[in-house]
Tab-separated table of C-alpha atoms in Angstrom:
chain	number	residue	atom	x	y	z
A	1	MET	CA	29.469	6.244	0.600
A	2	GLU	CA	26.371	6.092	2.754
A	3	LYS	CA	26.365	2.402	3.489
A	4	ASN	CA	24.286	2.630	6.643
A	5	LYS	CA	21.850	5.257	5.488
A	6	GLN	CA	18.676	4.906	7.512
A	7	GLU	CA	15.534	4.298	5.508
A	8	TYR	CA	13.031	6.500	7.268
A	9	TRP	CA	10.040	5.339	5.240
A	10	ARG	CA	10.491	1.738	6.340
A	11	TRP	CA	7.636	0.453	8.469
A	12	THR	CA	7.720	-2.789	10.412
A	13	GLU	CA	6.873	-6.019	8.638
A	14	SER	CA	5.115	-8.540	10.833
A	15	ASN	CA	3.393	-11.897	11.042
A	16	TRP	CA	1.104	-13.339	13.670
A	17	ARG	CA	-0.893	-16.405	14.672
A	18	ASN	CA	-4.081	-16.595	16.707
A	19	PRO	CA	-3.190	-18.803	19.701
A	20	ASP	CA	-6.863	-19.516	20.471
A	21	ILE	CA	-7.436	-21.574	17.343
A	22	ASN	CA	-6.277	-25.171	17.131
A	23	PRO	CA	-5.552	-25.979	13.468
A	24	GLY	CA	-6.530	-29.579	14.104
A	25	ASP	CA	-10.160	-28.512	14.697
A	26	VAL	CA	-10.437	-26.471	11.505
A	27	GLU	CA	-12.512	-27.681	8.584
A	28	LEU	CA	-11.833	-24.948	6.001
A	29	PHE	CA	-8.704	-22.840	5.637
A	30	THR	CA	-9.105	-19.916	3.245
A	31	VAL	CA	-6.516	-17.336	2.256
A	32	GLY	CA	-6.924	-13.672	1.340
A	33	ILE	CA	-4.016	-11.939	-0.345
A	34	ASP	CA	-4.013	-8.168	-0.746
A	35	VAL	CA	-1.221	-7.025	-3.039
A	36	GLY	CA	-1.061	-3.272	-2.699
A	37	SER	CA	1.273	-0.798	-4.327
A	38	VAL	CA	3.336	-0.431	-1.166
A	39	SER	CA	2.525	-3.439	1.017
A	40	SER	CA	1.284	-7.015	0.567
A	41	GLN	CA	-0.667	-8.957	3.154
A	42	ALA	CA	-1.800	-12.539	3.380
A	43	VAL	CA	-4.448	-13.584	5.888
A	44	ILE	CA	-5.309	-17.190	6.660
A	45	ALA	CA	-8.852	-17.658	7.918
A	46	ALA	CA	-9.892	-20.767	9.810
A	47	ASP	CA	-13.609	-21.416	9.252
A	48	GLY	CA	-14.122	-17.687	8.669
A	49	GLU	CA	-12.083	-16.429	11.655
A	50	VAL	CA	-8.662	-14.822	11.337
A	51	TYR	CA	-6.070	-17.447	12.194
A	52	ALA	CA	-2.777	-15.981	10.959
A	53	TYR	CA	-1.346	-13.222	8.817
A	54	GLY	CA	1.802	-11.874	7.267
A	55	SER	CA	2.350	-8.261	6.218
A	56	MET	CA	5.336	-7.137	4.194
A	57	ARG	CA	6.518	-4.674	1.609
A	58	THR	CA	5.553	-5.175	-2.042
A	59	GLY	CA	8.661	-5.595	-4.108
A	60	SER	CA	9.075	-4.732	-7.754
A	61	ASP	CA	7.645	-8.126	-8.688
A	62	SER	CA	3.992	-8.453	-7.611
A	63	PRO	CA	3.542	-12.230	-8.105
A	64	THR	CA	6.625	-12.858	-5.965
A	65	SER	CA	5.310	-10.463	-3.320
A	66	ALA	CA	2.039	-12.401	-3.184
A	67	VAL	CA	3.899	-15.677	-2.663
A	68	ASN	CA	6.257	-14.120	-0.103
A	69	ALA	CA	3.397	-12.680	1.928
A	70	LEU	CA	1.619	-16.038	1.890
A	71	ASN	CA	4.754	-17.897	2.942
A	72	TYR	CA	5.274	-15.380	5.746
A	73	ALA	CA	1.708	-16.039	6.988
A	74	ILE	CA	2.079	-19.812	6.579
A	75	GLU	CA	5.293	-19.627	8.611
A	76	ALA	CA	3.371	-18.014	11.485
A	77	ALA	CA	0.409	-20.360	11.047
A	78	GLY	CA	2.484	-23.514	11.224
A	79	ILE	CA	0.205	-25.386	8.825
A	80	ASP	CA	0.892	-27.175	5.582
A	81	ARG	CA	0.133	-25.052	2.509
A	82	GLU	CA	-1.812	-27.993	1.114
A	83	ARG	CA	-4.448	-27.397	3.756
A	84	VAL	CA	-5.577	-24.128	2.110
A	85	ASN	CA	-8.942	-24.803	0.442
A	86	TYR	CA	-9.571	-21.512	-1.351
A	87	THR	CA	-7.604	-18.350	-2.163
A	88	VAL	CA	-8.912	-14.875	-2.970
A	89	GLY	CA	-6.684	-12.185	-4.445
A	90	THR	CA	-7.391	-8.489	-4.030
A	91	GLY	CA	-5.681	-5.106	-4.217
A	92	TYR	CA	-3.952	-3.092	-6.853
A	93	GLY	CA	-1.855	-6.119	-7.874
A	94	ARG	CA	-4.669	-8.677	-7.622
A	95	ILE	CA	-4.163	-9.936	-11.154
A	96	ASN	CA	-0.710	-10.880	-9.921
A	97	VAL	CA	-1.943	-13.525	-7.540
A	98	PRO	CA	-1.702	-16.331	-10.101
A	99	PHE	CA	-2.787	-19.065	-7.713
A	100	ALA	CA	-6.021	-17.312	-6.618
A	101	ASP	CA	-9.349	-19.081	-7.153
A	102	ARG	CA	-11.073	-15.717	-7.478
A	103	THR	CA	-10.110	-12.038	-7.552
A	104	LEU	CA	-12.191	-9.287	-5.939
A	105	THR	CA	-11.796	-5.526	-5.703
A	106	GLU	CA	-10.362	-3.901	-2.599
A	107	ILE	CA	-13.687	-2.099	-2.194
A	108	ALA	CA	-15.576	-5.268	-1.306
A	109	CYS	CA	-12.709	-6.631	0.780
A	110	HIS	CA	-12.035	-3.489	2.818
A	111	ALA	CA	-15.708	-3.093	3.722
A	112	ARG	CA	-15.888	-6.730	4.839
A	113	GLY	CA	-12.533	-6.511	6.622
A	114	ALA	CA	-13.507	-3.308	8.470
A	115	ASN	CA	-16.745	-4.994	9.536
A	116	TYR	CA	-14.638	-7.815	11.017
A	117	ILE	CA	-11.986	-5.755	12.810
A	118	TYR	CA	-14.156	-2.804	13.919
A	119	GLY	CA	-17.498	-4.554	14.393
A	120	ASP	CA	-20.861	-4.391	12.631
A	121	LYS	CA	-21.655	-0.784	13.652
A	122	VAL	CA	-19.249	0.541	11.015
A	123	ARG	CA	-21.058	2.475	8.279
A	124	THR	CA	-18.251	4.455	6.667
A	125	VAL	CA	-14.859	2.990	5.835
A	126	LEU	CA	-12.035	5.202	4.682
A	127	ASP	CA	-9.063	3.333	3.315
A	128	VAL	CA	-5.919	5.307	2.665
A	129	GLY	CA	-3.457	3.007	1.049
A	130	GLY	CA	-0.100	3.327	-0.631
A	131	GLN	CA	-1.369	5.119	-3.688
A	132	ASP	CA	-5.130	5.418	-3.568
A	133	ILE	CA	-7.957	6.590	-1.362
A	134	LYS	CA	-11.246	4.733	-1.016
A	135	ALA	CA	-14.397	5.805	0.771
A	136	ILE	CA	-17.085	3.182	1.318
A	137	HIS	CA	-20.495	3.057	2.963
A	138	CYS	CA	-21.542	-0.382	4.126
A	139	ASP	CA	-24.328	-2.102	6.021
A	140	GLU	CA	-24.160	-4.189	9.197
A	141	ASN	CA	-22.946	-7.205	7.208
A	142	GLY	CA	-20.069	-5.303	5.633
A	143	LYS	CA	-21.873	-5.234	2.283
A	144	VAL	CA	-21.014	-2.175	0.172
A	145	ILE	CA	-23.805	0.395	-0.275
A	146	THR	CA	-21.816	3.182	-1.959
A	147	PHE	CA	-18.183	3.578	-2.824
A	148	MET	CA	-15.823	6.108	-4.310
A	149	MET	CA	-12.204	5.546	-5.130
A	150	ASN	CA	-9.462	7.854	-6.289
A	151	ASP	CA	-6.344	6.298	-7.727
A	152	LYS	CA	-5.567	8.902	-10.329
A	153	CYS	CA	-3.282	10.930	-8.093
A	154	ALA	CA	-1.013	9.880	-5.226
A	155	ALA	CA	-1.482	13.114	-3.272
A	156	GLY	CA	-2.546	12.396	0.283
A	157	THR	CA	-1.595	8.726	0.153
A	158	GLY	CA	0.891	6.543	1.985
A	159	ARG	CA	3.499	6.769	-0.725
A	160	GLY	CA	3.521	10.554	-0.456
A	161	MET	CA	4.004	10.278	3.294
A	162	GLU	CA	6.895	7.824	2.884
A	163	ILE	CA	8.670	10.251	0.594
A	164	LEU	CA	8.159	13.140	3.003
A	165	ALA	CA	9.417	11.061	5.947
A	166	ASP	CA	12.558	10.195	4.049
A	167	LEU	CA	13.049	13.769	2.966
A	168	LEU	CA	12.799	15.168	6.489
A	169	GLY	CA	14.676	12.262	8.084
A	170	VAL	CA	11.796	11.377	10.387
A	171	PRO	CA	11.027	7.665	10.893
A	172	ILE	CA	7.550	7.029	9.453
A	173	ASP	CA	6.197	5.749	12.776
A	174	GLU	CA	7.061	9.073	14.448
A	175	VAL	CA	5.528	11.364	11.824
A	176	GLY	CA	2.141	11.496	13.566
A	177	ASP	CA	3.354	12.514	17.019
A	178	ARG	CA	6.024	14.873	15.781
A	179	SER	CA	3.574	16.700	13.528
A	180	PHE	CA	1.913	18.002	16.709
A	181	ALA	CA	5.183	18.795	18.527
A	182	PHE	CA	5.641	22.408	17.436
A	183	GLU	CA	5.508	25.704	19.307
A	184	GLY	CA	2.737	28.197	18.652
A	185	ASP	CA	-0.090	28.056	16.140
A	186	GLU	CA	-0.647	25.292	13.636
A	187	PRO	CA	1.089	26.328	10.419
A	188	ALA	CA	-0.998	26.820	7.291
A	189	PRO	CA	-1.198	23.761	5.045
A	190	VAL	CA	1.312	23.590	2.200
A	191	SER	CA	-0.151	24.685	-1.106
A	192	SER	CA	0.452	21.425	-2.937
A	193	VAL	CA	0.334	17.857	-1.689
A	194	CYS	CA	1.776	16.656	-4.969
A	195	VAL	CA	4.427	14.032	-4.285
A	196	ILE	CA	6.561	15.415	-7.078
A	197	TYR	CA	6.605	18.949	-5.655
A	198	ALA	CA	6.954	17.834	-2.042
A	199	LYS	CA	10.712	18.057	-2.027
A	200	THR	CA	10.829	21.542	-3.528
A	201	GLU	CA	8.276	22.952	-1.152
A	202	ALA	CA	9.622	21.247	1.974
A	203	THR	CA	13.191	22.365	1.319
A	204	GLY	CA	11.900	25.884	0.731
A	205	LEU	CA	10.097	25.933	4.075
A	206	LEU	CA	13.096	24.543	5.947
A	207	ARG	CA	15.250	27.244	4.378
A	208	LYS	CA	12.774	29.840	5.601
A	209	GLY	CA	13.508	28.632	9.111
A	210	TRP	CA	10.569	26.322	9.729
A	211	SER	CA	11.219	23.424	12.103
A	212	THR	CA	10.837	19.838	10.868
A	213	GLU	CA	7.745	19.560	13.075
A	214	GLN	CA	6.157	22.611	11.477
A	215	VAL	CA	6.786	21.252	7.991
A	216	LEU	CA	5.279	17.912	9.051
A	217	ALA	CA	2.247	19.713	10.451
A	218	ALA	CA	1.760	21.712	7.262
A	219	TYR	CA	1.975	18.544	5.158
A	220	CYS	CA	-0.272	16.463	7.381
A	221	ARG	CA	-2.836	19.259	7.318
A	222	ALA	CA	-2.702	19.493	3.517
A	223	MET	CA	-3.033	15.705	3.155
A	224	ALA	CA	-5.948	15.706	5.602
A	225	GLU	CA	-7.733	18.388	3.588
A	226	ARG	CA	-7.201	16.436	0.407
A	227	ILE	CA	-8.524	13.207	1.955
A	228	TYR	CA	-11.486	14.989	3.537
A	229	SER	CA	-12.487	16.644	0.258
A	230	LEU	CA	-12.685	13.204	-1.360
A	231	VAL	CA	-14.619	11.483	1.418
A	232	LYS	CA	-17.069	14.369	1.694
A	233	ARG	CA	-18.411	13.335	-1.693
A	234	ILE	CA	-20.102	10.266	-0.297
A	235	GLY	CA	-20.577	11.671	3.208
A	236	MET	CA	-19.314	10.499	6.592
A	237	GLU	CA	-21.852	8.457	8.495
A	238	LYS	CA	-21.164	7.073	11.938
A	239	GLU	CA	-19.543	4.810	12.928
A	240	PHE	CA	-16.474	5.886	11.060
A	241	ALA	CA	-13.485	3.574	10.619
A	242	VAL	CA	-10.159	3.943	8.882
A	243	THR	CA	-8.166	1.117	7.309
A	244	GLY	CA	-4.881	0.962	5.444
A	245	GLY	CA	-1.427	2.100	6.464
A	246	MET	CA	-2.358	5.768	6.818
A	247	SER	CA	-4.724	4.957	9.679
A	248	LYS	CA	-1.564	4.524	11.775
A	249	ASN	CA	-0.609	8.137	11.099
A	250	SER	CA	-2.364	10.270	13.695
A	251	GLY	CA	-0.857	13.417	12.203
A	252	VAL	CA	-3.060	13.044	9.152
A	253	MET	CA	-6.020	11.112	10.527
A	254	ASP	CA	-6.619	13.259	13.635
A	255	ARG	CA	-6.697	16.276	11.361
A	256	VAL	CA	-9.191	14.583	9.011
A	257	MET	CA	-11.421	13.842	12.002
A	258	LYS	CA	-11.152	17.442	13.182
A	259	LEU	CA	-12.238	18.678	9.742
A	260	ALA	CA	-15.122	16.201	9.675
A	261	GLY	CA	-16.108	16.916	13.261
A	262	ILE	CA	-16.426	13.247	14.184
A	263	GLU	CA	-14.333	10.608	15.927
A	264	ARG	CA	-13.033	7.459	14.351
A	265	ILE	CA	-13.388	4.172	16.143
A	266	THR	CA	-10.321	2.244	17.221
A	267	THR	CA	-9.212	-1.364	17.078
A	268	GLN	CA	-6.466	-3.617	18.397
A	269	TRP	CA	-6.028	-5.149	14.938
A	270	ASP	CA	-3.384	-4.069	12.461
A	271	THR	CA	-5.483	-1.878	10.140
A	272	GLN	CA	-3.173	-2.588	7.210
A	273	ILE	CA	-4.505	-6.133	6.922
A	274	ALA	CA	-8.218	-5.210	6.610
A	275	GLY	CA	-8.344	-5.890	2.862
A	276	ALA	CA	-6.718	-9.305	3.191
A	277	ILE	CA	-9.039	-10.191	6.083
A	278	GLY	CA	-12.057	-9.328	3.928
A	279	ALA	CA	-10.664	-11.418	1.087
A	280	ALA	CA	-10.068	-14.423	3.354
A	281	ILE	CA	-13.587	-14.213	4.822
A	282	PHE	CA	-15.144	-13.903	1.358
A	283	GLY	CA	-13.033	-16.899	0.411
A	284	HIS	CA	-14.767	-18.823	3.179
A	285	SER	CA	-18.269	-17.890	1.907
A	286	LEU	CA	-17.338	-18.528	-1.726
A	287	CYS	CA	-15.755	-21.873	-0.912
A	288	LYS	CA	-18.820	-22.991	1.038
A	289	ASN	CA	-21.105	-21.879	-1.837
A	290	LYS	CA	-18.973	-23.828	-4.286
A	291	LYS	CA	-19.212	-26.979	-2.181
A	292	ARG	CA	-22.974	-26.556	-1.855
A	293	LYS	CA	-23.350	-26.150	-5.631
A	294	LYS	CA	-21.257	-29.246	-6.243
A	295	ARG	CA	-23.390	-31.261	-3.834
A	296	ARG	CA	-26.548	-30.074	-5.602
A	297	ARG	CA	-25.146	-31.112	-8.959
A	298	ARG	CA	-24.500	-34.677	-7.831
B	1	MET	CA	-24.919	-0.424	-4.396
B	2	LEU	CA	-24.025	2.960	-5.845
B	3	ALA	CA	-20.753	2.340	-7.612
B	4	ASN	CA	-18.922	5.605	-8.317
B	5	TYR	CA	-16.263	5.335	-10.974
B	6	GLY	CA	-14.060	8.289	-11.802
B	7	TYR	CA	-11.929	10.895	-10.107
B	8	LYS	CA	-11.671	14.395	-8.774
B	9	ASP	CA	-8.970	16.760	-9.911
B	10	ALA	CA	-8.303	20.482	-9.883
B	11	THR	CA	-10.830	21.050	-12.684
B	12	GLY	CA	-13.760	19.228	-11.107
B	13	ASP	CA	-15.480	15.956	-10.251
B	14	TYR	CA	-15.874	13.369	-12.976
B	15	PHE	CA	-17.828	10.375	-11.746
B	16	ILE	CA	-20.189	7.935	-13.427
B	17	THR	CA	-22.491	6.281	-10.919
B	18	ILE	CA	-24.012	2.868	-11.588
B	19	ASP	CA	-26.838	1.766	-9.314
B	20	THR	CA	-26.132	-1.950	-9.179
B	21	ASP	CA	-29.434	-2.648	-7.401
B	22	GLN	CA	-31.145	-1.527	-10.622
B	23	CYS	CA	-28.621	-2.799	-13.188
B	24	ASP	CA	-29.383	-6.251	-14.574
B	25	GLY	CA	-26.345	-6.431	-16.821
B	26	CYS	CA	-28.375	-6.231	-20.056
B	27	GLY	CA	-25.487	-4.593	-21.903
B	28	ASP	CA	-27.461	-1.867	-23.708
B	29	CYS	CA	-25.084	0.805	-22.363
B	30	VAL	CA	-22.119	-1.093	-23.802
B	31	GLU	CA	-23.736	-0.890	-27.252
B	32	ALA	CA	-24.824	2.741	-26.849
B	33	CYS	CA	-21.509	4.225	-25.704
B	34	PRO	CA	-19.400	5.339	-28.663
B	35	VAL	CA	-16.134	5.129	-26.706
B	36	GLN	CA	-16.573	1.800	-24.836
B	37	VAL	CA	-16.711	3.195	-21.332
B	38	PHE	CA	-18.850	0.309	-20.060
B	39	VAL	CA	-18.206	-3.408	-19.822
B	40	ILE	CA	-20.404	-6.191	-18.472
B	41	GLU	CA	-18.942	-8.447	-15.791
B	42	ASP	CA	-20.527	-11.841	-15.147
B	43	GLU	CA	-19.508	-11.578	-11.512
B	44	ASP	CA	-19.534	-8.216	-9.729
B	45	PRO	CA	-15.986	-7.745	-8.393
B	46	ASN	CA	-17.353	-5.317	-5.781
B	47	ASP	CA	-20.066	-7.672	-4.559
B	48	PRO	CA	-18.755	-11.250	-4.433
B	49	LEU	CA	-22.019	-12.843	-3.339
B	50	ARG	CA	-24.135	-11.377	-6.153
B	51	ASP	CA	-24.700	-13.864	-8.973
B	52	ILE	CA	-26.143	-11.825	-11.854
B	53	PRO	CA	-24.090	-9.814	-14.376
B	54	VAL	CA	-23.491	-6.101	-13.879
B	55	ALA	CA	-22.200	-3.107	-15.857
B	56	VAL	CA	-18.961	-1.525	-14.671
B	57	VAL	CA	-16.782	1.284	-16.016
B	58	ALA	CA	-13.753	-0.165	-17.807
B	59	ASP	CA	-10.511	0.033	-15.845
B	60	ASP	CA	-8.694	1.823	-18.614
B	61	LYS	CA	-11.414	4.504	-18.851
B	62	LYS	CA	-12.210	5.440	-15.279
B	63	ASN	CA	-9.296	7.814	-14.830
B	64	LYS	CA	-9.994	9.777	-18.022
B	65	LEU	CA	-13.760	10.074	-18.073
B	66	LYS	CA	-13.656	13.814	-18.642
B	67	TYR	CA	-11.998	13.217	-22.005
B	68	GLU	CA	-13.720	9.958	-22.926
B	69	CYS	CA	-17.214	11.351	-22.387
B	70	ASP	CA	-16.418	14.609	-24.105
B	71	SER	CA	-17.612	13.373	-27.503
B	72	CYS	CA	-21.183	13.096	-26.158
B	73	LYS	CA	-21.054	16.185	-23.954
B	74	SER	CA	-19.269	18.746	-26.062
B	75	SER	CA	-22.339	19.847	-28.016
B	76	GLY	CA	-23.260	22.007	-25.035
B	77	ASP	CA	-27.033	22.084	-25.294
B	78	GLN	CA	-27.297	18.313	-25.399
B	79	VAL	CA	-29.571	17.314	-22.540
B	80	SER	CA	-29.383	13.556	-22.757
B	81	LEU	CA	-26.501	11.135	-23.083
B	82	PRO	CA	-26.787	7.838	-24.980
B	83	CYS	CA	-25.820	5.741	-21.950
B	84	ILE	CA	-28.394	7.388	-19.698
B	85	GLU	CA	-31.045	7.419	-22.430
B	86	ILE	CA	-30.728	3.736	-23.325
B	87	CYS	CA	-30.820	2.384	-19.768
B	88	ASN	CA	-34.298	0.958	-19.097
B	89	VAL	CA	-33.818	0.839	-15.361
B	90	LYS	CA	-32.216	4.304	-15.031
B	91	ALA	CA	-29.139	2.894	-13.356
B	92	ILE	CA	-26.586	5.327	-14.834
B	93	SER	CA	-25.848	8.922	-13.858
B	94	HIS	CA	-23.013	11.400	-14.438
B	95	SER	CA	-21.705	13.894	-11.879
B	96	TRP	CA	-20.783	16.583	-14.413
């Protein structure tokens, strides 16, 4: 019995509050909830600025995950849930945010969120989530100009990486660094990034005498090529920013940047919450518009 | 906005692009398409602050466009597609 089997895919759940904002001074609290296939985030915005967030794993029940993520954020925020004026749901499971006033696509929310966390110079946003890849061009206001999304196949996504991490017994946070820690030349990319075939191919390579690091390198390279081939379709304009869980994986992202021949910009923010940030900020604009319309009607 | 709906797989790229700056949500494409690829949304889910209707590719169609659009494309020498033909503002294009 493997009672204490380590779960290598498991990334750290977290919540946070902005100490510079005094909730007493806030007029409008809006919430953005991004229910993804792998993770769920709730962001609480105070008059359009990020005030608190919670980020956790999506369970098998999406509506519960939405509520859990919100409660986790509320816990950090230390405010009464009644104070939330408007809620926007986004992400793969957005229809499962039953208490949302409005639902928006991740496309709109990630562009807006990237504009917030990376600044208004961002023109290309690449979001590599749990099971899809999105490439977006946006203007200085975070408004979408072009987008492309691929959610037909999980190759090159976060879920694929989780499975590989578990398979090789490498904690997911260490995959990036360890994928560069091999001797000699970079191994050729594996032939298939298909999540289903990953196990077969990885075991085969290990049996051939490859080190774990070499297998990681070959997979990261293959995932990078897959991601790059998708983004190339809409082009990579500077400044280039990456959101979603995969942006934390340097093993894949550094290789994408090398293929593209450009650098990505960095941020102190948790890139996994970009979609929820965008949703919360849109919530602020939508809530203000609603109030204005009501006033006009009177 | 150029909204690209579709996918890329080992056999090629299958994207329908809708230029939402041109699209006024008239709904002609919905009528013209024999396999209901298009739907009109009153609020653009990709552009929250826009307040006029817009055509989008239906969620249940976007990952099988190659097959859905085949009925209009399979004749080989056909140069125009009903959705492209009907659109007054030339907002629709296909990548394949």
